[in-house]
Tab-separated table of C-alpha atoms and ligand atoms in Angstrom:
chain	number	residue	atom	x	y	z
T	171	UNK	CA	-9.129	-20.395	11.237
T	172	UNK	CA	-6.832	-17.622	11.796
T	173	UNK	CA	-7.242	-14.537	13.983
T	174	UNK	CA	-6.413	-11.101	12.745
T	175	UNK	CA	-3.508	-10.771	14.947
T	176	UNK	CA	-1.662	-13.874	13.625
T	177	UNK	CA	-1.080	-12.763	9.937
T	178	UNK	CA	0.204	-9.477	11.097
T	179	UNK	CA	2.584	-10.718	13.498
T	180	UNK	CA	3.897	-13.264	10.941
T	181	UNK	CA	4.556	-10.564	8.555
T	182	UNK	CA	6.332	-8.473	11.229
T	183	UNK	CA	8.600	-11.331	11.893
T	184	UNK	CA	9.599	-11.453	8.286
T	185	UNK	CA	10.715	-7.975	8.739
T	186	UNK	CA	12.808	-8.662	11.508
T	187	UNK	CA	16.610	-8.866	10.786
T	188	UNK	CA	16.822	-11.823	13.150
T	189	UNK	CA	15.252	-14.262	10.647
T	190	UNK	CA	17.491	-12.934	7.776
T	191	UNK	CA	19.981	-15.822	7.720
T	192	UNK	CA	17.050	-18.328	7.239
T	193	UNK	CA	13.682	-16.972	6.584
T	194	UNK	CA	12.577	-20.042	4.995
T	195	UNK	CA	10.750	-21.931	8.189
T	196	UNK	CA	9.040	-18.824	8.674
T	197	UNK	CA	7.810	-18.618	5.122
T	198	UNK	CA	6.668	-22.222	5.497
T	199	UNK	CA	4.531	-21.083	8.294
T	200	UNK	CA	3.148	-18.257	6.466
T	201	UNK	CA	2.468	-20.584	3.508
T	202	UNK	CA	0.886	-23.194	5.649
T	203	UNK	CA	-1.806	-20.399	6.520
T	204	UNK	CA	-2.972	-20.032	2.901
T	205	UNK	CA	-3.295	-16.652	1.383
T	206	UNK	CA	-3.471	-13.772	4.070
T	207	UNK	CA	-6.078	-10.904	4.207
T	208	UNK	CA	-5.439	-8.118	6.487
T	209	UNK	CA	-8.415	-5.812	5.900
T	210	UNK	CA	-7.438	-3.217	8.565
T	211	UNK	CA	-4.129	-2.710	6.328
T	212	UNK	CA	-5.957	-3.161	2.988
T	213	UNK	CA	-3.335	-5.910	2.221
T	214	UNK	CA	-3.395	-9.456	0.768
T	215	UNK	CA	-0.353	-11.725	0.831
T	216	UNK	CA	0.167	-14.502	-1.255
T	217	UNK	CA	2.682	-17.301	-0.701
T	218	UNK	CA	1.875	-20.283	-2.854
T	219	UNK	CA	3.310	-20.857	-6.247
T	220	UNK	CA	-0.135	-21.066	-7.985
T	221	UNK	CA	-1.272	-17.647	-6.307
T	222	UNK	CA	1.935	-15.831	-6.993
T	223	UNK	CA	1.910	-16.905	-10.514
T	224	UNK	CA	-1.707	-15.887	-11.136
T	225	UNK	CA	-1.215	-12.424	-9.755
T	226	UNK	CA	1.744	-11.833	-11.951
T	227	UNK	CA	-0.490	-12.786	-14.979
T	228	UNK	CA	-3.488	-10.939	-13.730
T	229	UNK	CA	-4.520	-7.912	-16.019
T	230	UNK	CA	-5.940	-5.936	-12.928
T	231	UNK	CA	-2.476	-6.137	-10.987
T	232	UNK	CA	-0.910	-2.804	-10.938
T	233	UNK	CA	2.702	-1.793	-10.182
T	234	UNK	CA	2.137	1.941	-9.321
T	235	UNK	CA	2.119	2.043	-5.582
T	236	UNK	CA	0.332	5.438	-5.477
T	237	UNK	CA	-2.820	3.672	-6.752
T	238	UNK	CA	-3.200	1.851	-3.249
T	239	UNK	CA	-5.727	2.712	-0.798
T	240	UNK	CA	-3.023	3.271	1.902
T	241	UNK	CA	-1.099	5.543	-0.383
T	242	UNK	CA	-4.188	7.337	-1.152
T	243	UNK	CA	-5.098	7.645	2.499
T	244	UNK	CA	-1.470	8.865	3.310
T	245	UNK	CA	-1.453	11.473	0.827
T	246	UNK	CA	-4.980	12.883	1.767
T	247	UNK	CA	-3.692	13.146	5.290
T	248	UNK	CA	-0.275	14.694	4.383
T	249	UNK	CA	-0.396	17.367	1.448
T	250	UNK	CA	3.126	16.791	0.881
T	251	UNK	CA	2.626	13.050	0.428
T	252	UNK	CA	6.218	12.361	1.222
T	253	UNK	CA	5.792	9.394	3.316
T	254	UNK	CA	3.747	7.491	0.786
T	255	UNK	CA	5.545	8.098	-2.384
T	256	UNK	CA	8.287	5.540	-3.279
T	257	UNK	CA	11.661	7.044	-2.412
T	258	UNK	CA	13.266	4.705	-4.648
T	259	UNK	CA	14.169	3.057	-6.722
T	260	UNK	CA	11.582	4.941	-8.749
T	261	UNK	CA	11.397	4.323	-12.566
T	262	UNK	CA	9.201	2.109	-14.705
T	263	UNK	CA	9.511	-0.707	-12.183
T	264	UNK	CA	6.653	1.191	-10.400
T	265	UNK	CA	4.704	2.502	-13.503
T	266	UNK	CA	1.770	1.043	-15.345
T	267	UNK	CA	0.886	1.493	-19.206
T	268	UNK	CA	1.232	3.454	-21.257
T	269	UNK	CA	4.288	4.866	-19.404
T	270	UNK	CA	5.712	1.692	-18.267
T	271	UNK	CA	5.485	0.379	-21.993
T	272	UNK	CA	6.995	3.397	-23.409
T	273	UNK	CA	10.021	3.685	-20.981
T	274	UNK	CA	10.708	0.008	-20.941
T	275	UNK	CA	10.863	-0.201	-24.654
T	276	UNK	CA	13.429	2.751	-24.656
T	277	UNK	CA	16.040	0.525	-22.857
T	278	UNK	CA	15.083	-3.034	-23.426
T	279	UNK	CA	17.201	-3.248	-26.521
T	280	UNK	CA	20.492	-2.655	-24.504
T	281	UNK	CA	19.668	-5.803	-22.599
T	282	UNK	CA	18.522	-8.469	-25.178
T	283	UNK	CA	20.579	-11.815	-25.055
T	284	UNK	CA	22.620	-10.984	-28.161
T	285	UNK	CA	23.664	-7.581	-27.086
T	286	UNK	CA	24.614	-8.833	-23.520
T	287	UNK	CA	26.486	-12.077	-24.845
T	288	UNK	CA	28.870	-9.457	-26.632
T	289	UNK	CA	29.914	-8.359	-23.180
T	290	UNK	CA	31.204	-11.724	-22.279
T	291	UNK	CA	34.878	-11.157	-23.074
T	292	UNK	CA	34.812	-8.005	-20.816
T	293	UNK	CA	33.011	-9.754	-18.089
T	294	UNK	CA	35.562	-12.614	-18.063
T	295	UNK	CA	38.512	-10.320	-17.968
T	296	UNK	CA	36.823	-8.571	-15.044
T	297	UNK	CA	36.730	-11.761	-13.259
T	298	UNK	CA	40.106	-12.711	-14.074
T	299	UNK	CA	41.423	-9.488	-12.540
T	300	UNK	CA	39.199	-10.058	-9.322
T	301	UNK	CA	40.225	-13.458	-8.807
T	302	UNK	CA	43.993	-12.806	-9.614
T	303	UNK	CA	43.774	-10.992	-6.392
T	304	UNK	CA	42.308	-13.737	-4.334
T	305	UNK	CA	44.351	-15.481	-1.875
T	306	UNK	CA	43.783	-18.316	0.765
T	307	UNK	CA	41.149	-16.405	2.613
T	308	UNK	CA	38.624	-14.690	0.314
T	309	UNK	CA	35.235	-12.789	0.946
T	310	UNK	CA	33.235	-13.943	-1.956
T	311	UNK	CA	31.202	-10.701	-1.459
T	312	UNK	CA	33.637	-7.633	-1.727
T	313	UNK	CA	36.072	-9.988	-3.673
T	314	UNK	CA	33.851	-11.144	-6.479
T	315	UNK	CA	30.042	-11.012	-6.030
T	316	UNK	CA	29.761	-7.155	-5.513
T	317	UNK	CA	32.476	-5.556	-7.696
T	318	UNK	CA	31.571	-7.623	-10.912
T	319	UNK	CA	28.035	-6.635	-11.451
T	320	UNK	CA	28.928	-2.932	-10.350
T	321	UNK	CA	31.605	-2.543	-12.737
T	322	UNK	CA	29.426	-3.876	-15.550
T	323	UNK	CA	26.534	-1.632	-14.921
T	324	UNK	CA	28.503	1.409	-14.509
T	325	UNK	CA	30.145	0.494	-18.007
T	326	UNK	CA	26.824	0.079	-19.402
T	327	UNK	CA	25.289	3.333	-17.996
T	328	UNK	CA	28.400	5.549	-18.380
T	329	UNK	CA	28.680	6.043	-14.763
T	330	UNK	CA	32.413	6.618	-13.807
T	331	UNK	CA	33.495	3.651	-11.439
T	332	UNK	CA	35.525	5.902	-9.354
T	333	UNK	CA	32.514	7.542	-7.963
T	334	UNK	CA	31.313	4.011	-6.801
T	335	UNK	CA	32.294	4.655	-2.859
T	336	UNK	CA	29.931	7.529	-3.092
T	337	UNK	CA	26.951	5.927	-4.854
T	338	UNK	CA	27.209	2.525	-3.213
T	339	UNK	CA	25.847	3.896	0.086
T	340	UNK	CA	23.080	5.534	-1.550
T	341	UNK	CA	22.080	2.702	-3.565
T	342	UNK	CA	22.053	0.406	-0.346
T	343	UNK	CA	19.843	2.823	1.378
T	344	UNK	CA	17.518	2.851	-1.508
T	345	UNK	CA	17.460	-1.090	-1.655
T	346	UNK	CA	16.204	-1.068	2.000
T	347	UNK	CA	13.379	1.222	1.008
T	348	UNK	CA	11.823	-1.646	-1.009
T	349	UNK	CA	10.997	-3.466	2.094
T	350	UNK	CA	7.156	-3.367	2.788
T	351	UNK	CA	7.036	-1.512	6.164
T	352	UNK	CA	4.266	0.860	5.128
T	353	UNK	CA	2.230	-1.836	3.684
T	354	UNK	CA	2.606	-4.222	6.652
T	355	UNK	CA	2.984	-1.437	9.509
T	356	UNK	CA	1.213	1.619	8.206
T	357	UNK	CA	4.407	3.505	8.723
T	358	UNK	CA	7.403	3.940	6.668
T	359	UNK	CA	9.856	2.354	9.288
T	360	UNK	CA	13.008	3.613	10.883
T	361	UNK	CA	15.612	5.231	8.700
T	362	UNK	CA	12.985	6.920	6.490
T	363	UNK	CA	14.684	10.363	6.498
T	364	UNK	CA	18.066	8.871	5.642
T	365	UNK	CA	16.691	6.766	2.718
T	366	UNK	CA	14.968	10.063	1.526
T	367	UNK	CA	18.275	11.959	1.695
T	368	UNK	CA	20.056	9.127	-0.318
T	369	UNK	CA	17.276	9.184	-2.844
T	370	UNK	CA	17.682	12.988	-3.265
T	371	UNK	CA	21.558	12.684	-3.281
T	372	UNK	CA	21.440	9.941	-5.999
T	373	UNK	CA	19.102	11.916	-8.296
T	374	UNK	CA	21.274	15.076	-8.018
T	375	UNK	CA	24.413	13.022	-8.894
T	376	UNK	CA	22.629	11.484	-11.845
T	377	UNK	CA	21.336	14.888	-12.925
T	378	UNK	CA	24.848	16.192	-12.994
T	379	UNK	CA	26.229	13.123	-14.752
T	380	UNK	CA	23.289	13.675	-17.392
T	381	UNK	CA	24.432	17.388	-17.953
T	382	UNK	CA	28.084	16.054	-18.395
T	383	UNK	CA	27.081	13.390	-20.981
T	384	UNK	CA	25.008	16.055	-22.821
T	385	UNK	CA	28.111	17.992	-23.452
T	386	UNK	CA	30.296	15.148	-23.977
T	387	UNK	CA	28.282	12.009	-25.209
T	388	UNK	CA	29.703	8.484	-25.105
T	389	UNK	CA	28.541	5.036	-26.446
T	390	UNK	CA	26.790	4.153	-23.137
T	391	UNK	CA	23.046	3.760	-22.458
T	392	UNK	CA	22.587	7.226	-20.701
T	393	UNK	CA	23.988	9.093	-23.663
T	394	UNK	CA	21.629	6.963	-25.647
T	395	UNK	CA	18.683	8.050	-23.709
T	396	UNK	CA	19.723	11.878	-23.696
T	397	UNK	CA	19.811	11.576	-27.811
T	398	UNK	CA	16.156	10.049	-27.677
T	399	UNK	CA	15.181	12.990	-25.523
T	400	UNK	CA	16.768	15.510	-27.555
T	401	UNK	CA	15.330	14.071	-30.816
T	402	UNK	CA	11.520	14.472	-29.895
T	403	UNK	CA	9.002	14.168	-27.127
T	404	UNK	CA	9.616	10.407	-25.981
T	405	UNK	CA	10.913	10.871	-22.551
T	406	UNK	CA	11.817	13.929	-20.276
T	407	UNK	CA	15.168	14.567	-18.380
T	408	UNK	CA	13.430	13.350	-15.068
T	409	UNK	CA	12.481	10.072	-16.676
T	410	UNK	CA	16.129	9.625	-17.977
T	411	UNK	CA	17.432	10.205	-14.331
T	412	UNK	CA	14.458	7.828	-12.970
T	413	UNK	CA	15.425	5.261	-15.510
T	414	UNK	CA	19.209	5.336	-14.971
T	415	UNK	CA	18.368	5.290	-11.028
T	416	UNK	CA	16.522	1.930	-11.469
T	417	UNK	CA	19.046	0.457	-13.515
T	418	UNK	CA	22.051	1.351	-11.278
T	419	UNK	CA	20.279	0.255	-8.088
T	420	UNK	CA	19.114	-2.971	-9.837
T	421	UNK	CA	22.799	-3.634	-11.202
T	422	UNK	CA	24.138	-3.065	-7.658
T	423	UNK	CA	21.681	-4.810	-5.425
T	424	UNK	CA	20.675	-8.026	-7.152
T	425	UNK	CA	23.312	-9.935	-9.288
T	426	UNK	CA	25.543	-9.670	-6.244
T	427	UNK	CA	22.990	-11.923	-4.295
T	428	UNK	CA	22.559	-14.450	-7.081
T	429	UNK	CA	26.439	-14.941	-7.358
T	430	UNK	CA	26.629	-15.115	-3.451
T	431	UNK	CA	23.653	-17.289	-2.888
T	432	UNK	CA	24.808	-19.660	-5.539
T	433	UNK	CA	28.367	-19.823	-4.014
T	434	UNK	CA	26.936	-20.561	-0.540
T	435	UNK	CA	24.532	-23.277	-1.865
T	436	UNK	CA	27.448	-24.972	-3.823
T	437	UNK	CA	29.780	-24.840	-0.717
T	438	UNK	CA	27.092	-26.157	1.437
T	439	UNK	CA	26.875	-29.101	-1.230
T	440	UNK	CA	30.578	-29.853	-1.661
T	441	UNK	CA	29.694	-32.502	-4.376
T	442	UNK	CA	27.959	-29.764	-6.425
T	443	UNK	CA	31.007	-27.495	-6.206
T	444	UNK	CA	33.242	-30.236	-7.347
T	445	UNK	CA	30.666	-31.200	-10.313
T	446	UNK	CA	30.489	-27.516	-11.613
T	447	UNK	CA	34.383	-27.243	-11.278
T	448	UNK	CA	34.588	-30.340	-13.395
T	449	UNK	CA	31.710	-29.360	-15.930
T	450	UNK	CA	31.050	-25.517	-16.744
T	451	UNK	CA	28.068	-26.805	-18.619
T	452	UNK	CA	26.248	-27.333	-15.168
T	453	UNK	CA	26.280	-23.431	-14.617
T	454	UNK	CA	22.960	-22.856	-16.109
T	455	UNK	CA	21.286	-25.419	-14.063
T	456	UNK	CA	23.055	-24.092	-10.917
T	457	UNK	CA	21.812	-20.581	-11.542
T	458	UNK	CA	18.181	-21.548	-12.159
T	459	UNK	CA	18.167	-23.771	-9.136
T	460	UNK	CA	19.638	-20.724	-6.981
T	461	UNK	CA	16.905	-18.366	-8.200
T	462	UNK	CA	14.493	-20.850	-7.152
T	463	UNK	CA	15.940	-22.130	-4.025
T	464	UNK	CA	17.222	-18.733	-2.520
T	465	UNK	CA	16.182	-16.096	-4.708
T	466	UNK	CA	17.865	-12.435	-4.624
T	467	UNK	CA	14.580	-10.900	-4.801
T	468	UNK	CA	12.407	-12.521	-2.062
T	469	UNK	CA	9.066	-10.557	-2.412
T	470	UNK	CA	7.519	-8.138	-4.661
T	471	UNK	CA	4.511	-6.016	-4.494
T	472	UNK	CA	1.406	-5.134	-6.794
T	473	UNK	CA	-1.914	-3.103	-6.188
T	474	UNK	CA	-5.323	-4.250	-7.131
T	475	UNK	CA	-5.868	-1.918	-9.971
T	476	UNK	CA	-9.584	-3.210	-9.924
T	477	UNK	CA	-11.490	-5.420	-7.732
T	478	UNK	CA	-9.801	-8.981	-8.438
T	479	UNK	CA	-10.456	-12.539	-7.528
T	480	UNK	CA	-7.265	-14.525	-6.929
T	481	UNK	CA	-7.461	-18.274	-5.751
T	482	UNK	CA	-9.832	-18.173	-3.013
T	483	UNK	CA	-9.595	-14.486	-2.275
T	484	UNK	CA	-11.573	-11.420	-3.490
T	485	UNK	CA	-9.685	-8.174	-3.199
T	486	UNK	CA	-11.308	-4.815	-3.312
T	487	UNK	CA	-9.755	-2.181	-5.698
T	488	UNK	CA	-6.817	-0.537	-3.987
T	489	UNK	CA	-5.776	-3.511	-1.793
T	490	UNK	CA	-1.973	-3.826	-1.622
T	491	UNK	CA	-0.699	-7.124	-2.565
T	492	UNK	CA	2.610	-8.858	-1.418
T	493	UNK	CA	3.858	-11.876	-3.253
T	494	UNK	CA	6.266	-13.861	-1.216
T	495	UNK	CA	8.248	-15.386	-4.090
T	496	UNK	CA	10.794	-17.164	-1.842
T	497	UNK	CA	7.792	-18.951	-0.079
T	498	UNK	CA	6.273	-19.823	-3.421
T	499	UNK	CA	9.488	-21.389	-4.421
T	500	UNK	CA	9.542	-23.906	-1.420
T	501	UNK	CA	5.768	-24.744	-1.941
T	502	UNK	CA	5.395	-28.632	-1.845
T	503	UNK	CA	2.440	-28.511	-4.010
T	504	UNK	CA	4.772	-27.010	-6.938
T	505	UNK	CA	7.883	-28.720	-6.164
T	506	UNK	CA	9.256	-32.255	-5.067
T	507	UNK	CA	11.691	-31.853	-2.119
T	508	UNK	CA	11.282	-28.118	-2.291
T	509	UNK	CA	13.851	-27.501	0.512
T	510	UNK	CA	16.612	-29.363	-1.381
T	511	UNK	CA	19.150	-27.529	-3.518
T	512	UNK	CA	19.351	-29.815	-6.456
T	513	UNK	CA	20.210	-28.285	-9.891
T	514	UNK	CA	19.619	-31.662	-11.350
T	515	UNK	CA	15.813	-31.400	-10.783
T	516	UNK	CA	13.742	-31.762	-13.806
T	517	UNK	CA	12.645	-28.612	-15.497
T	518	UNK	CA	13.453	-25.809	-12.913
T	519	UNK	CA	10.772	-23.376	-12.770
T	520	UNK	CA	10.695	-20.070	-10.684
T	521	UNK	CA	9.407	-16.502	-10.323
T	522	UNK	CA	12.787	-15.126	-9.430
T	523	UNK	CA	12.929	-12.721	-12.359
T	524	UNK	CA	9.062	-12.061	-12.083
T	525	UNK	CA	6.556	-12.799	-14.636
T	526	UNK	CA	4.681	-10.862	-17.468
T	527	UNK	CA	4.862	-7.374	-18.440
T	528	UNK	CA	7.579	-6.353	-15.619
T	529	UNK	CA	9.783	-9.564	-16.130
T	530	UNK	CA	13.267	-8.553	-15.257
T	531	UNK	CA	14.949	-6.763	-18.023
T	532	UNK	CA	18.339	-7.522	-16.574
T	533	UNK	CA	17.729	-11.442	-16.522
T	534	UNK	CA	20.229	-12.283	-19.537
T	535	UNK	CA	22.923	-9.900	-17.969
T	536	UNK	CA	22.268	-11.533	-14.468
T	537	UNK	CA	22.753	-14.869	-15.846
T	538	UNK	CA	25.787	-14.277	-17.923
T	539	UNK	CA	27.605	-12.556	-15.051
T	540	UNK	CA	26.753	-15.312	-12.586
T	541	UNK	CA	27.585	-18.059	-15.273
T	542	UNK	CA	31.216	-16.529	-15.815
T	543	UNK	CA	31.857	-15.833	-12.067
T	544	UNK	CA	30.747	-19.280	-10.817
T	545	UNK	CA	32.365	-21.303	-13.723
T	546	UNK	CA	35.801	-19.322	-12.936
T	547	UNK	CA	35.632	-19.488	-9.164
T	548	UNK	CA	34.752	-23.270	-9.085
T	549	UNK	CA	37.220	-24.340	-11.780
T	550	UNK	CA	40.177	-22.336	-10.357
T	551	UNK	CA	39.590	-23.249	-6.729
T	552	UNK	CA	38.013	-26.652	-6.770
T	553	UNK	CA	38.894	-27.513	-3.140
T	554	UNK	CA	37.366	-24.203	-1.744
T	555	UNK	CA	35.241	-24.472	1.539
T	556	UNK	CA	33.218	-22.323	3.847
T	557	UNK	CA	35.409	-20.515	6.308
T	558	UNK	CA	32.918	-19.159	8.608
T	559	UNK	CA	29.239	-18.169	8.870
T	560	UNK	CA	27.875	-15.865	6.183
T	561	UNK	CA	26.815	-12.452	7.582
T	562	UNK	CA	23.465	-10.981	6.200
T	563	UNK	CA	22.267	-7.378	5.609
T	564	UNK	CA	19.159	-6.267	7.208
T	565	UNK	CA	17.113	-6.254	3.977
T	566	UNK	CA	14.076	-8.443	3.766
T	567	UNK	CA	13.231	-7.857	-0.068
T	568	UNK	CA	16.661	-7.632	-1.601
T	569	UNK	CA	18.015	-10.120	0.923
T	570	UNK	CA	21.711	-10.801	0.545
T	571	UNK	CA	24.983	-11.377	2.426
T	572	UNK	CA	27.440	-8.591	3.568
T	573	UNK	CA	30.289	-11.329	4.138
T	574	UNK	CA	30.913	-14.800	2.736
T	575	UNK	CA	34.032	-16.167	3.898
T	576	UNK	CA	35.675	-19.015	2.194
T	577	UNK	CA	39.236	-20.668	2.024
T	578	UNK	CA	40.365	-21.094	-1.502
I	402	HEM	C1	19.929	-11.835	-10.196
I	402	HEM	C2	19.729	-10.769	-10.336
I	402	HEM	C3	18.321	-10.172	-10.700
I	402	HEM	C4	17.013	-10.491	-10.206
I	402	HEM	C5	16.942	-11.780	-9.146
I	402	HEM	C6	16.184	-9.599	-10.653
I	402	HEM	C7	14.901	-9.778	-10.333
I	402	HEM	C8	13.815	-9.021	-10.764
I	402	HEM	C9	12.321	-9.147	-10.485
I	402	HEM	C10	11.815	-10.243	-9.679
I	402	HEM	C11	11.740	-8.172	-11.318
I	402	HEM	C12	10.244	-8.125	-11.386
I	402	HEM	C13	9.787	-7.018	-10.154
I	402	HEM	C14	8.146	-6.995	-10.394
I	402	HEM	O1	7.775	-7.532	-11.229
I	402	HEM	O2	7.585	-6.169	-9.596
I	402	HEM	C15	12.767	-7.521	-11.895
I	402	HEM	C16	12.484	-6.304	-12.766
I	402	HEM	C17	13.413	-5.495	-13.227
I	402	HEM	N1	14.837	-5.822	-13.233
I	402	HEM	FE1	15.833	-7.190	-12.476
I	402	HEM	N2	16.830	-8.702	-11.450
I	402	HEM	C18	18.132	-9.020	-11.380
I	402	HEM	C19	18.960	-8.290	-12.161
I	402	HEM	C20	18.893	-7.083	-12.951
I	402	HEM	C21	19.851	-6.347	-13.477
I	402	HEM	C22	21.306	-6.767	-13.538
I	402	HEM	C23	19.088	-5.339	-14.095
I	402	HEM	C24	19.704	-4.132	-14.822
I	402	HEM	C25	20.877	-3.779	-14.976
I	402	HEM	C26	17.747	-5.426	-13.765
I	402	HEM	C27	16.841	-4.516	-14.123
I	402	HEM	C28	15.370	-4.699	-13.810
I	402	HEM	C29	14.431	-3.729	-14.413
I	402	HEM	C30	14.794	-2.440	-15.068
I	402	HEM	C31	13.314	-4.154	-13.910
I	402	HEM	C32	11.770	-3.640	-14.168
I	402	HEM	C33	11.140	-4.346	-15.420
I	402	HEM	C34	9.768	-3.600	-15.698
I	402	HEM	O3	9.170	-3.047	-14.592
I	402	HEM	O4	9.394	-3.770	-16.649
I	402	HEM	N3	17.736	-6.480	-12.877
I	402	HEM	N4	13.793	-7.794	-11.544
């Protein structure tokens, strides 16, 4: 039997940057407690594979955070409601039907596997250019894992890559706003003002770019959305901005961590590095196992849109829900040897791209970028080795490294 204080303190530890390099023992302790219910926070936390999977498939699980009791209370107490409203990335990730369905449909065509596959030559030449500059000591983040997905998403959206230094800072701050400080502690966490400013800056930047593309359209996704807006009443300018914002941040803050986490896992199992160097056909298994073993998106949220029963818990409507995907992926009831990185395990399952109506729209693109990057890196540098400890950013949700030094 757990006391009320224990779950809260475990969750606070999860938000502490001190655990970022290896949060998995803590996730194990949380999972061992079973699902957690914190009635004072109107919060339930799930960490087993079966429970996370069930919530993602549950028809009453909503994504609009403003439906939560905590957000409603904040809005009631603060007429401006700024503390409760998501500062970003907004967009259809945080919407429910019918708006979610309408907006997702408008962009999903650009990300289907066939369309994405056509980008392969361009992705391969970007990787060539990046690796041509690599010398003996190489930071896998700034040298490959970050610039590749950023160049690709900018190209797709029609965002000038030369503006990147400006919006990368804003994107990084918005990624931090996904950490569940409000849900766990009842307050938005330090740096809230700075994140609000970054959100406002990025929205203004995108609004200006939309105006430019309106005058001078290209073959990019933003121009495509503008054409849809101008042809009828399917979406508004604010929705174009919110959608581009979501895609830009998703493109900046996720695939970088997939490429980096896979690189680190392979370097820590040198026989796996060598095996991939010799056989590029192993890339798909390496990538799926990385998405299980060390997922770039460690946790996601939902709100009980109605009273819900999940596993052994009954949740009242309005409760916030945290799904600790990274804990679920190490669940011994779902996986043999869960703490082992083993791309050869049979039928790798994971929730790394989510599940159900919000399943990641960028999954084919992320998989393709990671395949090209990892096969090129291992085959060109079959003797690469770790050259120091990786350093981590403070983010808990979009957990990732800021530096991964390797010797080539
Ligand atoms: C390895 C890289 C990536 C990972 C691990 C990842 C993970 C996820 C996860 C877990 C979700 C579901 C969130 C939820 O259910 O609440 C999601 C949704 C989403 N992802 Fe990704 N993502 C990645 C790359 C990308 C890329 C490259 C893009 C686009 C350029 C993208 C765009 C989106 C969008 C738009 C959604 C919202 C889908 C919806 O609400 O219908 N993602 N992603």
